Coordinates of C-alpha atoms and ligand atoms in Angstrom, one line a residue:
M1025 CA 73.6 29.9 -1.5
N1026 CA 73.7 33.3 -0.8
R1027 CA 72.0 35.6 -3.2
T1028 CA 69.9 38.6 -3.5
R1029 CA 66.4 38.4 -5.0
I1030 CA 66.1 40.8 -8.3
A1031 CA 63.0 42.3 -7.0
E1032 CA 65.3 43.7 -3.9
L1033 CA 68.0 44.9 -6.6
L1034 CA 65.7 46.6 -8.6
R1035 CA 64.9 48.9 -5.8
A1036 CA 68.3 49.3 -4.2
D1037 CA 70.7 51.8 -5.0
P1038 CA 73.9 51.6 -7.0
S1039 CA 76.5 50.6 -4.7
D1040 CA 80.4 49.3 -4.6
A1041 CA 79.3 46.3 -2.3
P1042 CA 79.6 43.0 -4.2
I1043 CA 76.2 41.5 -5.0
R1044 CA 75.1 37.9 -6.2
L1045 CA 71.8 36.7 -8.1
M1046 CA 70.6 33.8 -9.5
G1047 CA 67.9 33.1 -12.0
W1048 CA 67.1 32.4 -15.7
V1049 CA 68.1 34.1 -18.7
R1050 CA 65.3 35.6 -20.5
T1051 CA 67.4 36.8 -23.4
R1052 CA 71.0 37.3 -24.5
R1053 CA 72.4 39.9 -27.1
G1054 CA 75.7 41.9 -27.7
S1055 CA 78.8 41.5 -29.6
K1056 CA 82.4 40.1 -29.3
R1057 CA 83.4 42.7 -26.7
V1058 CA 79.8 42.9 -24.3
N1059 CA 77.2 40.8 -23.7
F1060 CA 73.8 41.8 -21.9
L1061 CA 71.8 39.1 -20.0
A1062 CA 68.2 39.8 -19.1
V1063 CA 67.8 37.5 -16.1
N1064 CA 64.6 36.9 -13.9
D1065 CA 64.1 35.0 -10.9
G1066 CA 60.4 34.9 -10.6
S1067 CA 60.7 37.6 -7.5
C1068 CA 59.0 40.0 -9.8
L1069 CA 57.6 40.7 -13.2
E1070 CA 60.6 42.7 -14.3
S1071 CA 64.1 41.0 -15.2
I1072 CA 67.4 42.7 -14.3
Q1073 CA 69.9 43.5 -16.9
V1074 CA 73.6 42.3 -16.4
V1075 CA 76.1 43.3 -18.4
V1076 CA 79.0 41.1 -18.9
G1077 CA 82.6 42.8 -20.4
G1078 CA 84.8 40.2 -22.5
D1079 CA 87.6 41.1 -20.5
D1080 CA 85.7 40.9 -16.8
V1081 CA 85.1 37.4 -16.5
P1082 CA 87.3 34.4 -17.5
N1083 CA 84.9 32.3 -19.4
F1084 CA 83.4 34.8 -21.8
D1085 CA 83.1 32.2 -24.7
E1086 CA 80.8 30.3 -22.4
V1087 CA 78.8 33.3 -21.8
Q1088 CA 78.6 33.9 -25.6
R1089 CA 76.9 30.4 -25.7
I1090 CA 74.1 31.3 -23.0
T1091 CA 70.5 30.7 -24.6
T1092 CA 67.1 31.5 -23.3
G1093 CA 66.3 29.5 -20.5
C1094 CA 69.7 28.8 -19.0
A1095 CA 70.0 29.1 -15.3
V1096 CA 72.9 31.7 -14.0
D1097 CA 74.7 32.6 -10.9
V1098 CA 76.0 35.9 -11.2
E1099 CA 78.5 38.0 -8.9
G1100 CA 79.0 41.9 -9.6
R1101 CA 77.9 45.2 -8.7
L1102 CA 74.9 47.2 -8.9
V1103 CA 75.5 50.3 -10.9
A1104 CA 73.5 53.0 -12.6
S1105 CA 72.2 51.8 -15.8
Q1106 CA 73.7 53.6 -19.1
G1107 CA 70.8 52.2 -21.4
K1108 CA 67.0 53.1 -21.5
G1109 CA 64.4 51.1 -19.8
Q1110 CA 66.2 50.3 -16.3
S1111 CA 67.4 52.7 -13.7
V1112 CA 69.9 49.8 -12.3
E1113 CA 72.1 47.1 -14.1
V1114 CA 74.5 44.4 -12.9
Q1115 CA 78.2 45.0 -13.9
A1116 CA 79.3 41.3 -13.8
T1117 CA 82.7 40.3 -12.4
A1118 CA 81.7 36.5 -12.4
V1119 CA 79.0 34.3 -14.6
R1120 CA 78.7 30.6 -13.9
V1121 CA 76.1 28.6 -15.9
L1122 CA 74.1 26.3 -13.3
G1123 CA 72.0 24.8 -16.1
W1124 CA 72.3 24.7 -19.9
A1125 CA 68.8 25.0 -21.9
E1126 CA 69.7 22.8 -25.0
G1127 CA 69.4 26.3 -27.3
E1128 CA 66.5 26.0 -29.8
A1129 CA 64.9 22.8 -27.9
Y1130 CA 63.7 25.3 -25.1
P1131 CA 60.0 25.5 -25.8
L1132 CA 59.9 29.2 -24.1
Q1133 CA 61.6 31.2 -26.9
K1134 CA 61.1 34.8 -27.0
K1135 CA 58.0 34.9 -29.2
G1136 CA 54.9 34.9 -27.8
H1137 CA 52.9 31.8 -27.0
T1138 CA 49.3 31.0 -27.0
L1139 CA 47.8 30.3 -23.6
E1140 CA 46.6 27.1 -25.1
F1141 CA 50.0 26.2 -26.1
L1142 CA 51.3 27.1 -22.8
R1143 CA 48.9 24.6 -21.1
Q1144 CA 50.3 21.8 -22.8
I1145 CA 53.7 22.8 -21.2
A1146 CA 52.2 23.6 -17.8
H1147 CA 55.6 22.2 -16.3
L1148 CA 57.4 25.5 -17.8
R1149 CA 54.6 28.0 -18.1
P1150 CA 55.7 29.4 -14.6
R1151 CA 58.6 30.8 -16.3
T1152 CA 56.6 33.1 -18.5
N1153 CA 55.9 36.8 -17.3
T1154 CA 51.9 36.0 -17.7
F1155 CA 52.3 33.0 -15.5
G1156 CA 54.4 34.7 -13.0
A1157 CA 52.2 37.6 -12.6
V1158 CA 49.1 35.3 -12.1
F1159 CA 50.6 33.3 -9.3
R1160 CA 52.1 36.0 -7.7
V1161 CA 48.4 37.5 -7.6
R1162 CA 47.1 34.1 -6.5
N1163 CA 49.6 34.0 -3.5
A1164 CA 48.7 37.6 -2.8
L1165 CA 45.0 36.8 -2.4
A1166 CA 45.7 33.6 -0.6
D1167 CA 47.5 35.6 2.0
A1168 CA 44.9 38.5 2.0
I1169 CA 42.1 36.0 2.8
H1170 CA 43.8 34.5 5.5
R1171 CA 44.6 38.2 7.1
F1172 CA 41.0 39.0 6.5
F1173 CA 39.7 36.2 8.8
Q1174 CA 42.8 36.1 11.2
S1175 CA 42.3 39.8 12.1
R1176 CA 38.6 39.3 12.8
G1177 CA 39.2 36.3 15.0
F1178 CA 38.0 33.4 12.5
V1179 CA 39.9 30.1 13.3
W1180 CA 41.0 28.1 10.4
V1181 CA 39.6 24.5 10.6
H1182 CA 41.4 22.0 8.4
T1183 CA 38.4 19.9 6.9
P1184 CA 39.0 16.6 5.7
I1185 CA 39.6 15.7 2.4
L1186 CA 38.2 12.3 2.2
T1187 CA 34.6 12.1 3.2
G1188 CA 31.4 9.8 3.3
S1189 CA 28.8 12.6 2.7
D1190 CA 27.6 14.6 0.1
C1191 CA 27.6 18.4 1.0
E1192 CA 25.8 19.9 -1.8
G1193 CA 23.7 16.6 -2.7
A1194 CA 24.4 17.1 -6.5
G1195 CA 26.2 13.5 -6.7
E1196 CA 29.2 14.7 -8.3
M1197 CA 31.8 13.2 -6.3
F1198 CA 34.8 11.2 -7.1
H1199 CA 34.9 7.7 -5.5
V1200 CA 37.9 6.9 -3.6
T1201 CA 38.9 3.2 -3.5
T1202 CA 41.6 0.7 -3.0
H1203 CA 39.7 -1.8 -4.8
D1204 CA 40.8 -3.1 -8.2
L1205 CA 37.8 -2.2 -10.0
A1206 CA 39.0 -3.2 -13.5
G1207 CA 38.6 -7.1 -13.0
G1208 CA 34.8 -6.5 -13.1
A1209 CA 33.9 -7.8 -9.5
P1210 CA 31.2 -6.0 -8.0
Y1211 CA 32.1 -3.1 -5.6
D1212 CA 32.0 -4.3 -1.9
P1213 CA 32.1 -1.3 0.2
A1214 CA 32.5 -3.5 3.5
S1215 CA 35.5 -4.8 2.5
D1216 CA 37.0 -1.6 1.0
F1217 CA 39.8 0.6 2.9
F1218 CA 37.6 2.6 5.0
G1219 CA 34.6 -0.2 5.3
K1220 CA 32.5 2.1 3.7
P1221 CA 32.2 3.9 0.1
V1222 CA 34.3 7.3 0.7
H1223 CA 34.7 10.3 -1.8
L1224 CA 37.0 13.4 -2.3
T1225 CA 35.1 16.3 -0.7
V1226 CA 32.9 18.8 -2.7
S1227 CA 32.8 21.2 0.3
G1228 CA 34.2 21.3 3.9
Q1229 CA 30.9 23.1 4.8
L1230 CA 29.2 20.3 7.0
E1231 CA 32.4 19.6 9.2
G1232 CA 32.9 23.4 9.1
E1233 CA 29.4 23.6 10.8
L1234 CA 30.5 21.7 13.8
F1235 CA 33.3 23.7 14.4
A1236 CA 31.5 27.0 14.2
T1237 CA 28.8 25.7 16.8
A1238 CA 31.8 25.1 18.8
L1239 CA 34.5 28.1 18.1
G1240 CA 32.0 30.7 16.8
D1241 CA 33.7 31.9 13.8
I1242 CA 35.5 29.8 11.5
Y1243 CA 36.7 29.5 7.9
T1244 CA 38.1 26.7 5.8
F1245 CA 40.4 26.9 3.0
G1246 CA 41.5 24.0 1.0
P1247 CA 41.0 21.8 -2.2
T1248 CA 37.7 20.8 -3.3
F1249 CA 36.6 18.2 -5.9
R1250 CA 33.7 18.1 -8.3
A1251 CA 33.0 15.4 -11.0
E1252 CA 30.7 17.4 -12.8
N1253 CA 31.0 17.1 -16.5
S1254 CA 31.2 20.9 -17.4
N1255 CA 33.8 21.9 -19.8
T1256 CA 33.7 25.6 -19.4
P1257 CA 36.2 28.4 -19.0
R1258 CA 34.6 28.7 -15.1
H1259 CA 34.6 25.1 -14.0
L1260 CA 37.6 22.9 -12.8
A1261 CA 37.3 19.3 -11.2
E1262 CA 39.5 20.2 -8.8
F1263 CA 39.4 23.7 -7.1
W1264 CA 40.2 25.7 -4.0
M1265 CA 37.5 27.0 -1.9
V1266 CA 37.4 29.4 1.3
E1267 CA 34.4 28.7 3.5
P1268 CA 33.7 30.9 6.4
E1269 CA 31.0 29.8 9.0
M1270 CA 29.4 32.0 11.3
A1271 CA 27.5 31.1 14.6
F1272 CA 24.6 33.5 15.8
C1273 CA 24.6 34.9 12.0
D1274 CA 21.6 35.4 9.8
L1275 CA 21.4 35.8 6.0
A1276 CA 21.7 39.3 6.1
G1277 CA 25.1 39.1 8.1
D1278 CA 26.3 36.6 5.8
M1279 CA 25.7 38.8 2.7
D1280 CA 27.6 41.7 4.6
L1281 CA 30.6 39.4 5.5
A1282 CA 30.6 38.3 1.9
E1283 CA 30.9 41.8 0.7
D1284 CA 33.4 43.0 3.1
F1285 CA 35.4 40.4 2.1
V1286 CA 35.9 40.1 -1.5
K1287 CA 36.2 44.0 -1.3
A1288 CA 39.0 43.9 1.3
I1289 CA 41.1 41.0 -0.6
I1290 CA 40.6 42.7 -3.8
R1291 CA 41.9 46.0 -2.4
D1292 CA 44.8 44.3 -0.7
V1293 CA 45.9 43.1 -4.3
L1294 CA 45.4 46.3 -5.9
S1295 CA 47.9 47.7 -3.5
G1296 CA 50.2 44.7 -3.5
C1297 CA 50.5 43.7 -7.0
G1298 CA 50.5 46.8 -8.8
A1299 CA 53.2 45.9 -11.6
D1300 CA 51.5 42.5 -12.0
L1301 CA 48.2 43.8 -12.5
E1302 CA 49.4 46.6 -14.6
F1303 CA 50.9 43.8 -16.8
L1304 CA 48.0 41.6 -17.0
Q1305 CA 46.1 44.7 -18.0
E1306 CA 48.2 45.6 -20.8
R1307 CA 48.2 42.1 -22.1
Y1308 CA 44.7 40.7 -21.4
D1309 CA 42.1 43.3 -20.2
K1310 CA 42.6 47.0 -20.9
E1311 CA 39.8 47.6 -18.3
L1312 CA 41.1 45.4 -15.5
L1313 CA 42.4 48.1 -13.1
A1314 CA 39.3 50.2 -13.5
T1315 CA 36.9 47.3 -13.0
L1316 CA 38.8 46.5 -9.6
Q1317 CA 38.7 49.9 -8.3
H1318 CA 35.0 49.9 -9.2
I1319 CA 34.1 46.7 -7.2
V1320 CA 36.0 47.9 -4.3
A1321 CA 34.3 51.2 -4.3
S1322 CA 30.8 50.2 -5.2
S1323 CA 28.1 48.7 -2.7
F1324 CA 26.6 45.6 -4.1
E1325 CA 23.1 45.4 -5.2
R1326 CA 21.0 43.0 -3.3
I1327 CA 17.9 41.7 -4.6
T1328 CA 15.8 38.3 -4.3
Y1329 CA 15.6 35.8 -6.9
T1330 CA 12.3 36.5 -7.7
E1331 CA 13.1 40.1 -8.6
A1332 CA 16.0 38.7 -10.6
I1333 CA 13.9 36.6 -12.5
R1334 CA 11.2 39.4 -13.3
L1335 CA 14.1 41.7 -14.6
L1336 CA 15.3 39.2 -16.8
A1337 CA 11.9 38.1 -18.1
E1338 CA 11.2 41.9 -18.8
S1339 CA 14.5 42.5 -20.3
G1340 CA 13.9 41.8 -23.8
E1341 CA 17.0 40.0 -24.2
S1342 CA 16.9 36.8 -26.1
F1343 CA 18.7 34.3 -23.7
E1344 CA 19.6 30.7 -24.4
Y1345 CA 18.1 29.2 -21.0
P1346 CA 14.6 29.9 -19.7
T1347 CA 14.1 32.8 -17.2
E1348 CA 11.1 31.1 -15.7
W1349 CA 10.7 31.1 -12.0
G1350 CA 12.1 27.9 -10.5
H1351 CA 14.9 27.6 -13.0
D1352 CA 18.3 28.2 -11.8
L1353 CA 20.2 31.3 -13.0
Q1354 CA 22.9 30.6 -15.9
T1355 CA 26.0 32.7 -16.4
E1356 CA 24.4 34.6 -19.1
H1357 CA 21.7 35.6 -16.9
E1358 CA 24.3 36.6 -14.0
R1359 CA 26.1 38.5 -16.4
W1360 CA 23.0 40.7 -17.6
L1361 CA 22.4 41.5 -14.1
T1362 CA 25.6 42.5 -13.3
E1363 CA 27.1 44.0 -16.6
Q1364 CA 24.0 45.5 -18.3
Y1365 CA 21.3 46.3 -15.7
F1366 CA 23.0 47.0 -12.5
Q1367 CA 26.9 47.3 -13.6
R1368 CA 28.0 46.1 -10.4
P1369 CA 28.2 43.1 -8.1
V1370 CA 24.8 41.8 -7.3
I1371 CA 23.9 39.6 -4.5
V1372 CA 20.8 37.3 -5.2
C1373 CA 19.1 35.8 -2.2
D1374 CA 16.1 33.7 -1.4
Y1375 CA 16.2 30.9 -4.2
P1376 CA 13.6 28.3 -4.9
R1377 CA 14.3 25.5 -2.3
D1378 CA 14.1 22.9 -5.0
I1379 CA 17.2 24.1 -6.7
K1380 CA 19.5 24.5 -3.8
A1381 CA 21.0 22.0 -1.3
F1382 CA 19.1 20.1 1.9
Y1383 CA 21.0 22.0 4.6
M1384 CA 19.8 25.8 3.4
R1385 CA 17.1 27.4 6.0
Q1386 CA 13.6 27.3 4.6
N1387 CA 11.8 30.6 4.4
E1388 CA 8.4 31.0 5.9
D1389 CA 6.8 31.3 2.2
G1390 CA 7.3 27.3 1.9
K1391 CA 9.0 27.9 -1.6
T1392 CA 12.1 29.5 -1.0
V1393 CA 15.4 29.0 1.2
A1394 CA 17.6 31.8 2.7
A1395 CA 20.5 31.1 -0.1
M1396 CA 22.5 34.0 -1.6
D1397 CA 24.9 33.9 -4.2
V1398 CA 27.4 37.0 -5.1
L1399 CA 27.6 37.6 -8.8
F1400 CA 30.3 39.4 -10.5
P1401 CA 30.5 40.8 -14.1
R1402 CA 32.3 38.5 -16.6
I1403 CA 32.4 35.4 -13.8
G1404 CA 28.9 35.2 -12.9
E1405 CA 28.6 33.5 -9.5
I1406 CA 31.8 33.8 -7.4
I1407 CA 30.4 33.2 -4.1
G1408 CA 27.5 30.7 -2.8
G1409 CA 26.2 30.7 0.7
S1410 CA 23.3 30.7 2.7
Q1411 CA 21.7 30.7 6.2
R1412 CA 21.6 26.9 7.8
E1413 CA 18.3 25.1 8.6
E1414 CA 19.2 24.8 12.3
R1415 CA 15.5 23.7 13.4
L1416 CA 15.9 19.9 13.5
D1417 CA 12.5 18.8 12.6
R1418 CA 12.6 21.1 9.6
L1419 CA 15.9 19.7 8.5
Q1420 CA 15.2 16.1 9.0
A1421 CA 11.9 16.5 7.2
R1422 CA 13.8 18.1 4.1
I1423 CA 16.6 15.5 4.3
R1424 CA 13.8 12.8 3.9
E1425 CA 11.9 14.6 1.3
L1426 CA 15.1 14.4 -0.8
G1427 CA 15.7 10.8 -0.2
I1428 CA 19.1 11.6 1.5
D1429 CA 20.0 8.4 3.9
E1430 CA 19.6 10.3 7.2
K1431 CA 22.1 7.7 8.8
T1432 CA 24.9 9.1 6.9
L1433 CA 24.3 12.6 8.5
W1434 CA 23.7 11.6 12.1
W1435 CA 26.6 13.8 13.4
Y1436 CA 25.5 16.7 11.4
L1437 CA 21.9 16.5 12.9
E1438 CA 23.2 16.3 16.6
T1439 CA 24.5 19.6 16.2
R1440 CA 20.5 20.7 15.8
R1441 CA 19.8 18.5 19.0
F1442 CA 22.3 19.7 21.1
G1443 CA 22.4 23.3 21.7
T1444 CA 21.3 24.7 18.0
V1445 CA 21.9 28.1 16.9
P1446 CA 21.0 29.9 13.8
H1447 CA 24.2 30.0 11.7
A1448 CA 25.2 31.0 8.1
G1449 CA 28.2 30.8 5.9
F1450 CA 29.4 30.9 1.9
G1451 CA 32.3 29.7 0.0
L1452 CA 34.3 31.4 -2.4
G1453 CA 35.7 29.7 -5.4
L1454 CA 39.2 30.9 -5.4
E1455 CA 40.1 30.3 -9.0
R1456 CA 36.9 32.2 -10.0
C1457 CA 38.3 35.1 -7.8
V1458 CA 41.9 35.0 -9.2
Q1459 CA 40.2 34.9 -12.9
F1460 CA 38.5 38.3 -12.2
V1461 CA 41.5 39.8 -10.4
T1462 CA 43.8 38.9 -13.0
G1463 CA 41.2 39.2 -16.1
M1464 CA 42.3 35.7 -17.5
A1465 CA 39.5 34.4 -19.6
N1466 CA 40.1 30.9 -18.8
I1467 CA 39.9 29.3 -15.1
R1468 CA 42.5 26.7 -16.4
D1469 CA 44.9 29.5 -16.4
V1470 CA 44.7 30.4 -12.6
I1471 CA 45.8 27.1 -11.3
P1472 CA 49.1 25.6 -11.6
F1473 CA 47.9 22.2 -12.8
P1474 CA 44.2 22.2 -13.9
R1475 CA 42.1 19.0 -13.7
T1476 CA 39.2 19.1 -16.1
P1477 CA 37.3 16.3 -17.8
G1478 CA 39.6 14.1 -19.7
S1479 CA 42.7 16.0 -18.3
A1480 CA 44.9 15.5 -15.3
D1481 CA 48.5 16.0 -16.6
F1482 CA 51.6 16.7 -14.4
Ligands
4AD426 O1 27.9 27.1 -4.6 P1 28.9 26.3 -4.2 O2 28.7 24.9 -4.7 O3 28.7 26.3 -2.7 C1 29.3 25.3 -1.8 O4 29.9 24.8 -2.0 C2 28.8 25.8 -0.5 N1 29.1 24.5 0.6 C3 29.5 27.1 0.1 C4 29.2 27.2 1.7 O5 28.1 27.8 1.8 N2 30.0 26.9 2.6 O6 30.1 26.7 -4.5 C5 30.9 27.8 -3.9 C6 31.6 28.3 -5.0 C7 31.1 29.1 -6.3 O7 30.3 30.2 -6.0 C8 32.0 29.0 -7.0 O8 32.9 30.5 -6.8 C9 33.1 28.1 -6.7 O9 32.9 27.7 -5.3 N3 32.6 26.8 -7.5 C10 33.8 26.5 -8.5 N4 34.7 26.9 -9.0 C11 35.7 26.2 -9.9 N5 34.9 25.0 -10.6 C12 34.0 24.7 -10.0 N6 33.8 23.4 -10.7 C13 33.1 25.3 -8.9 N7 31.8 24.8 -8.4 C14 31.9 26.0 -7.7
MG427 MG1 26.9 27.8 -6.2

C-alpha cells in the first residue's frame, strides 16, 4: 500500500499534490462540521493533524465515531496549518477506518499511564510516545554499534546461542533439553538431543576469541542469557551483548577501544535522535542531554581496583557492602566513584583474580588479573572486559585450580597451543547502554519483552 511516513510529511512543504498516510489515531476532537485527528505512525515522536471537513468526505458519520487507537488510511493534501503547534497539517479528502479500537476498552487512553502498568501491556506499549522514543533510540544505538565496528574493519561473527561451555564460570546458565523432566526420571545427558548437557549462552566471547585469532578484529552482537536471581532495575535474564575481540591487543588497547566506542555511539544518537531524547528528558530526566554531552566530552578516569578500594574506604560514606580488598565492587560503590568522586565515567582495572573469570590474563603480582570495567554514573558497570590469558600453561593451571573440566574446553585451549597471541576484548550490555542514553530508570523498559525471574510474558 502506497503511503508516506509521517516523519517525512512533517518535514515537507505544503503542496497541492495528493498524499496518503496510514497510522493510529491518538486523539479525535471537533464538532458536527469538522473533526481533527492526531495520527501517529511510529516513524517519529510527533503526530500529524488530519482535518476532516463534514462536507469533504462521504463517511463523516463514521469519522465521528473514531476513537483513540483506531487505525486509519487517510488521503488528502498537505497544507499550511491554521492552528498552533504544527506548521503543516493534512486536509483530508478520504478517511478509511482500517481497524476499530472498541472505544473505552482500548487500554491506552489519553491519560498518562505508569511504567509499571505499561509493562503489563507490553504488547501495546510500543504505541506510546515513551516506548516509541525508547525503541527508536535503541535501534539507532544498534545501528551506531555496527557502523563503529564496520568502519574499523571488525568482522561481525554470529556465535551460537546453544553452547556446552560456561564462559563466565558463574554457573548461571539455563539448561536446554528435550527431555521431559517432570516425570521425575534422573536426567541422562547421553540420550538428550545433543548427547550432552547444553545451555543458553552467557557470552559469545570464547567463540569470539577463536575468530579473533584468525580474522584479527571481530565482534559479536546478539542475545545472551543469565539465570542469576537478580531482581534489580539493572538485570535481565535475557539481554543483548556486543563483544569485540582484538588479536595483538593488550589491556590498554582494550580500554582505549571501549572509551572510543561508547563515546562514538552516544555521539551518534545525540545527533540522530534529537526529538526523542528531548521528549525523554522532559518526561524522565531533566539532565539527560547535558549528561550525555558531558560523557562524550570527558576523558574517562582510569584507576586500578586497589586504588578504587582505597578511595572508597577513605570516603567516609557508609556503604551497605564492604569496601575491603577482595570484595567485588557493588553498584553503590560504582556510583559513588562516578557520580560523587570523579564525576565522569571511570575505568577500573586489575581486579583480584579470585572474583574474575578463568580466562583473564594473570598479572605478575600473582593476585590480580588484567580485567577492566567501564563504570558510568547512574548505571554502574556498563562494560566488562579483559586481556585474555594467552599462555597455555598459566591458563591450564587456572582452569584446574578452579575445578573446571578441561575436556569441555579442549578447543579453546588449542588456540593457545597453535599460534597464540596477546588478545583482549570486552562486552557492552546493550540494555544498560539504552538505559543510560534514554534516562529510563528500569532496564525492563528498554527491551521489548523483558525476561526476569518469575516473568516471561509475551
Ligand atoms: O561483565 P560481563 O559478565 O562480561 C562478559 O560477559 C564478558 N564475556 C565480556 C567480554 O569480555 N567479552 O558482562 C558484560 C556486560 C556487563 O558490563 C553489563 O553491561 C552486561 O553485560 N550485563 C547485563 N545486562 C543486563 N542484565 C544482566 N543480567 C547482565 N549481566 C551483564
Ligand atoms: Mg562484569
